[in-house]
Amino acid sequence: MITLNRKLKKEHTEPTNGLTTAESIVRRISVRDKLLIKEVQEMNENLPATCSVHFEDPNVLSEFILTVAPDEGYWQGGKFKFTVIVTEDYNMAPPRVKCQTRLWHPNINVDGDVCLSLLRQTSIDEHGWAPTRRLKDVVWGLNALFTDLLNFEDPLNIEAAEMYNKNKTEFQTKVQDYITKGKR
Amino acid sequence: MSGEDYDGLDRGDNDGQKPDKMFTLKKWNAVAMWSWDVECDTCAICRVQVMDACLRCQGESKKDSYGKQDCVVVWGECNHSFHFCCMSLWVKQNNRCPLCQQEWSIQRMGK
Ligand SMILES: [Zn+2]
Ligand SMILES: [Zn+2]
Ligand SMILES: [Zn+2]
């Protein structure tokens, strides 16, 4: 890894307060980064056909963009970008996710906040975050927000859910309006 | 790992002595295999074998430890096992086993 080499070079010029160079380097790589090396690979190998992942900086595994292009349902034809930021306290805490594409969805509001149970830090049921979850589960969950996990019962965008319950055609039209507007 | 004793397996086919009975089972030794369950053997939190030091402790220098405790294994009442280090961090925010969601209580600790 390039990051490791860089750290190694830097280390030689710094006082090592009694530790050998190798030891202090190992110590500086956080648990999060060690987990990410495995999990990013696993995520890439298990990516659903409707998803793609992009790392702005290939040396930083803790920040990436997930693009979901649903191939069925109301949001078919759209492309939705999510920024995923894995904070230092991973995997005790879930990644922070924000939707960068404006869309009409009961579980994502127009500010890009995402309501997905597995991203909830504190949860009394088995659907919330747990350190046993991995990045691939997060990708799977976000992808499923457009299909299986789509939930009109407990909405974040209440207006969208109410519109769906009143008039599905109107809802569908508004969803597609947002998609067309986003393409312009 | 064969513990069976067959009698007459190789006889009877071509000489036709006892066409009604090909062979008799005289003795049967059951052999059970025992091995670690791979799933239970790995700490589901840091994904390192529970018998090894956890991901956090691995990053810490051994020489550097000022009488620091060994990284031990903890078993819950639900029989799931984790590194004590890993589990103690998690129960601070949610006192449930992350694998089965049961209320977490320690059954035993050790190596
Ligand atoms: Zn562990
Ligand atoms: Zn440990
Ligand atoms: Zn359990």
Coordinates of C-alpha atoms and ligand atoms in Angstrom, one line a residue:
Chain A
M1 CA 0.0 0.0 0.0
I2 CA 1.2 3.4 -0.9
T3 CA -0.1 4.9 2.3
L4 CA 2.0 2.5 4.3
N5 CA 5.1 3.4 2.4
R6 CA 4.6 7.0 2.9
K7 CA 4.2 6.5 6.6
L8 CA 7.3 4.4 6.6
K9 CA 9.4 7.1 5.0
K10 CA 8.1 9.7 7.4
E11 CA 8.8 7.5 10.4
H12 CA 12.5 7.4 9.7
T13 CA 12.9 11.1 10.2
E14 CA 10.9 11.2 13.4
P15 CA 12.0 10.2 16.9
T16 CA 10.5 6.9 17.8
N17 CA 10.4 7.1 21.6
G18 CA 11.8 3.7 22.2
L19 CA 9.7 1.7 19.8
T20 CA 11.1 0.2 16.7
T21 CA 10.0 1.7 13.4
A22 CA 7.8 -1.2 12.4
E23 CA 6.0 -1.3 15.7
S24 CA 5.1 2.3 15.7
I25 CA 3.7 2.0 12.1
V26 CA 1.5 -0.9 12.9
R27 CA 0.2 1.0 15.8
R28 CA -0.7 4.0 13.7
I29 CA -2.9 2.0 11.3
S30 CA -6.2 2.1 13.0
V31 CA -8.5 -0.8 13.5
R32 CA -10.9 0.9 11.0
D33 CA -8.2 0.9 8.3
K34 CA -7.3 -2.7 8.9
L35 CA -11.0 -3.7 8.7
L36 CA -11.4 -1.6 5.5
I37 CA -8.6 -3.4 3.7
K38 CA -10.6 -6.6 3.9
E39 CA -14.1 -5.1 3.6
V40 CA -13.5 -3.0 0.6
Q41 CA -12.3 -6.0 -1.3
E42 CA -15.2 -8.0 -0.1
M43 CA -17.6 -5.2 -1.1
N44 CA -16.1 -5.0 -4.6
E45 CA -16.4 -8.7 -5.1
N46 CA -20.1 -8.8 -4.0
L47 CA -21.3 -5.7 -5.7
P48 CA -24.9 -6.0 -7.0
A49 CA -25.3 -5.5 -10.7
T50 CA -27.1 -2.2 -10.1
C51 CA -24.3 -0.7 -8.1
S52 CA -20.9 0.8 -8.7
V53 CA -18.3 2.2 -6.3
H54 CA -15.8 5.0 -6.8
F55 CA -12.9 6.1 -4.6
E56 CA -12.0 9.7 -5.1
D57 CA -8.6 9.0 -3.6
P58 CA -7.5 5.4 -4.0
N59 CA -5.3 5.7 -0.9
V60 CA -8.3 6.6 1.3
L61 CA -10.5 3.6 1.7
S62 CA -12.8 5.3 4.2
E63 CA -14.5 7.6 1.7
F64 CA -16.3 6.5 -1.5
I65 CA -19.2 7.2 -3.7
L66 CA -21.8 4.5 -4.3
T67 CA -24.0 4.8 -7.4
V68 CA -27.2 2.9 -7.5
A69 CA -29.0 2.6 -10.9
P70 CA -32.2 0.6 -10.2
D71 CA -33.3 -1.7 -13.0
E72 CA -36.8 -2.1 -11.8
G73 CA -39.5 -0.3 -9.8
Y74 CA -40.4 3.4 -9.5
W75 CA -36.8 4.7 -9.7
Q76 CA -35.8 2.7 -12.8
G77 CA -33.8 4.8 -15.2
G78 CA -32.4 7.0 -12.4
K79 CA -28.8 7.1 -11.0
F80 CA -28.5 7.9 -7.4
K81 CA -25.2 8.8 -5.8
F82 CA -24.4 8.3 -2.1
T83 CA -21.4 9.4 -0.2
V84 CA -20.2 6.9 2.3
I85 CA -17.9 8.0 5.0
V86 CA -16.4 5.4 7.4
T87 CA -15.5 7.2 10.6
E88 CA -12.6 6.3 12.9
D89 CA -14.9 4.5 15.3
Y90 CA -15.9 1.9 12.7
N91 CA -17.1 -0.8 13.2
M92 CA -18.5 0.1 16.6
A93 CA -20.4 2.9 14.7
P94 CA -22.1 2.6 11.2
P95 CA -20.7 4.5 8.2
R96 CA -22.2 8.0 7.6
V97 CA -24.3 8.0 4.4
K98 CA -25.7 10.9 2.5
C99 CA -27.6 10.9 -0.8
Q100 CA -26.1 13.5 -3.2
T101 CA -28.8 13.1 -5.9
R102 CA -32.1 14.9 -5.3
L103 CA -34.9 12.4 -5.4
W104 CA -38.5 11.7 -4.4
H105 CA -38.4 8.8 -2.0
P106 CA -40.2 8.0 1.3
N107 CA -37.0 7.0 3.0
I108 CA -34.7 9.7 1.7
N109 CA -35.5 13.3 2.2
V110 CA -34.7 16.1 -0.2
D111 CA -31.6 17.1 1.9
G112 CA -30.1 13.6 1.3
D113 CA -30.7 12.1 4.7
V114 CA -31.2 8.4 4.5
C115 CA -33.4 6.4 6.7
L116 CA -32.1 2.8 6.7
S117 CA -32.4 0.7 9.9
L118 CA -29.0 -0.9 9.5
L119 CA -27.4 2.6 9.6
R120 CA -29.0 3.3 12.9
Q121 CA -26.4 3.5 15.7
T122 CA -28.9 2.7 18.5
S123 CA -31.6 0.2 17.8
I124 CA -33.5 -2.1 20.1
D125 CA -34.1 -4.7 17.5
E126 CA -31.9 -6.8 15.3
H127 CA -32.2 -4.4 12.3
G128 CA -29.9 -1.7 13.6
W129 CA -26.2 -1.4 13.3
A130 CA -24.0 -4.1 14.8
P131 CA -20.2 -4.6 14.5
T132 CA -20.9 -7.9 12.8
R133 CA -22.2 -5.9 9.7
R134 CA -19.8 -5.1 6.9
L135 CA -19.5 -2.6 4.1
K136 CA -21.1 -5.1 1.6
D137 CA -24.2 -5.1 3.9
V138 CA -24.4 -1.3 3.8
V139 CA -24.2 -1.4 -0.1
W140 CA -26.8 -4.1 -0.2
G141 CA -29.1 -2.1 2.1
L142 CA -28.8 1.1 0.1
N143 CA -29.5 -0.8 -3.1
A144 CA -32.5 -2.5 -1.5
L145 CA -34.0 0.9 -0.6
F146 CA -35.3 1.1 -4.1
T147 CA -36.8 -2.4 -4.0
D148 CA -37.2 -4.8 -1.0
L149 CA -36.5 -2.3 1.8
L150 CA -38.7 0.5 0.3
N151 CA -40.9 1.4 3.2
F152 CA -44.0 3.7 3.1
E153 CA -45.1 2.8 6.6
D154 CA -42.3 4.7 8.5
P155 CA -41.3 7.5 6.1
L156 CA -38.7 10.2 6.4
N157 CA -40.2 12.1 3.6
I158 CA -43.8 12.1 4.9
E159 CA -45.1 14.0 1.9
A160 CA -43.8 11.4 -0.5
A161 CA -45.4 8.6 1.5
E162 CA -48.7 10.4 1.7
M163 CA -48.7 11.1 -2.0
Y164 CA -48.1 7.4 -2.7
N165 CA -51.0 6.4 -0.5
K166 CA -53.3 8.8 -2.1
N167 CA -52.3 8.6 -5.7
K168 CA -49.7 6.2 -7.1
T169 CA -49.7 7.7 -10.5
E170 CA -49.0 11.1 -9.2
F171 CA -46.2 9.6 -7.0
Q172 CA -44.7 7.8 -10.0
T173 CA -44.8 11.0 -12.1
K174 CA -43.1 13.0 -9.4
V175 CA -40.4 10.4 -9.0
Q176 CA -39.7 10.4 -12.7
D177 CA -39.8 14.3 -12.7
Y178 CA -37.0 14.4 -10.2
I179 CA -35.0 11.8 -12.3
T180 CA -35.4 13.9 -15.5
K181 CA -34.6 17.1 -13.7
G182 CA -31.4 15.5 -12.3
K183 CA -30.3 14.6 -15.8
R184 CA -30.4 18.1 -17.1
Chain B
M1 CA -11.3 -43.0 9.5
S2 CA -13.0 -46.3 9.0
G3 CA -14.2 -48.1 12.1
E4 CA -16.3 -50.7 10.4
D5 CA -15.5 -54.4 10.3
Y6 CA -17.1 -56.2 7.5
D7 CA -17.2 -59.9 7.1
G8 CA -17.7 -61.6 3.8
L9 CA -17.5 -58.6 1.6
D10 CA -15.0 -60.2 -0.7
R11 CA -16.6 -63.6 -0.7
G12 CA -19.8 -64.9 -2.1
D13 CA -19.9 -63.0 -5.4
N14 CA -18.4 -65.5 -7.7
D15 CA -18.4 -68.8 -5.8
G16 CA -22.1 -68.5 -5.1
Q17 CA -22.0 -70.1 -1.6
K18 CA -24.7 -68.1 0.1
P19 CA -26.5 -66.2 -2.6
D20 CA -29.2 -65.0 -0.1
K21 CA -26.7 -63.3 2.1
M22 CA -23.9 -61.2 0.7
F23 CA -22.3 -60.3 4.0
T24 CA -23.0 -60.0 7.7
L25 CA -22.2 -57.0 9.8
K26 CA -20.4 -58.4 12.8
K27 CA -19.1 -55.3 14.4
W28 CA -19.7 -51.6 14.1
N29 CA -17.5 -48.9 15.6
A30 CA -19.0 -45.5 15.5
V31 CA -16.3 -42.8 14.9
A32 CA -17.1 -39.2 15.8
M33 CA -15.0 -36.4 14.5
W34 CA -14.6 -33.2 16.5
S35 CA -13.4 -29.9 15.2
W36 CA -13.7 -26.2 15.9
D37 CA -16.7 -24.6 14.3
V38 CA -15.1 -22.1 12.0
E39 CA -17.9 -19.6 12.6
C40 CA -17.6 -19.6 16.4
D41 CA -13.9 -19.7 16.2
T42 CA -13.6 -16.3 14.7
C43 CA -14.5 -13.1 16.6
A44 CA -17.4 -11.7 14.6
I45 CA -16.5 -8.2 15.6
C46 CA -12.9 -7.9 14.5
R47 CA -12.8 -11.1 12.3
V48 CA -9.7 -12.4 13.9
Q49 CA -9.6 -15.9 15.5
V50 CA -10.6 -15.7 19.1
M51 CA -7.5 -17.7 20.2
D52 CA -5.3 -15.0 18.7
A53 CA -5.1 -11.4 20.0
C54 CA -7.8 -9.1 18.7
L55 CA -7.2 -6.6 15.9
R56 CA -6.8 -3.8 18.4
C57 CA -4.2 -5.6 20.6
Q58 CA -2.3 -6.8 17.5
G59 CA -1.5 -3.2 16.7
E60 CA -0.1 -2.7 20.1
S61 CA 3.5 -3.5 20.9
K62 CA 4.0 -6.4 23.3
K63 CA 7.2 -4.9 24.8
D64 CA 5.4 -1.7 25.4
S65 CA 2.8 -3.1 27.6
Y66 CA 3.0 -2.1 31.3
G67 CA 1.7 -5.3 32.8
K68 CA -1.2 -5.2 30.4
Q69 CA -3.6 -8.1 30.6
D70 CA -3.7 -10.7 27.8
C71 CA -6.3 -10.4 25.2
V72 CA -8.8 -13.0 26.5
V73 CA -11.9 -14.7 25.1
V74 CA -15.4 -14.2 26.5
W75 CA -18.4 -16.5 26.2
G76 CA -21.9 -15.2 26.6
E77 CA -24.8 -17.1 28.0
C78 CA -25.9 -17.5 24.4
N79 CA -22.6 -19.5 23.8
H80 CA -21.3 -16.9 21.3
S81 CA -17.7 -16.0 21.8
F82 CA -15.7 -12.8 21.1
H83 CA -12.5 -11.2 22.3
F84 CA -13.2 -9.5 25.6
C85 CA -11.7 -6.3 24.2
C86 CA -14.1 -6.3 21.2
M87 CA -17.2 -7.1 23.2
S88 CA -16.5 -4.7 26.0
L89 CA -16.4 -1.9 23.5
W90 CA -19.7 -2.9 21.9
V91 CA -21.7 -3.5 25.1
K92 CA -21.0 0.1 26.1
Q93 CA -23.5 1.1 23.4
N94 CA -25.7 -1.9 23.2
N95 CA -25.8 -4.6 25.8
R96 CA -26.8 -7.4 23.3
C97 CA -25.0 -10.1 21.6
P98 CA -24.4 -8.8 18.0
L99 CA -25.0 -12.3 16.6
C100 CA -28.2 -13.3 18.3
Q101 CA -29.5 -10.1 19.8
Q102 CA -29.9 -11.7 23.2
E103 CA -29.2 -9.6 26.3
W104 CA -25.5 -10.0 26.9
S105 CA -24.3 -11.7 30.0
I106 CA -21.0 -13.3 30.5
Q107 CA -20.9 -17.1 31.0
R108 CA -17.1 -17.4 31.3
M109 CA -13.8 -15.9 30.3
G110 CA -10.5 -17.3 29.5
K111 CA -8.2 -18.5 26.8
Ligands
ZN1 ZN -12.3 -9.5 18.2
ZN2 ZN -7.6 -7.5 22.5
ZN3 ZN -25.2 -14.6 21.0

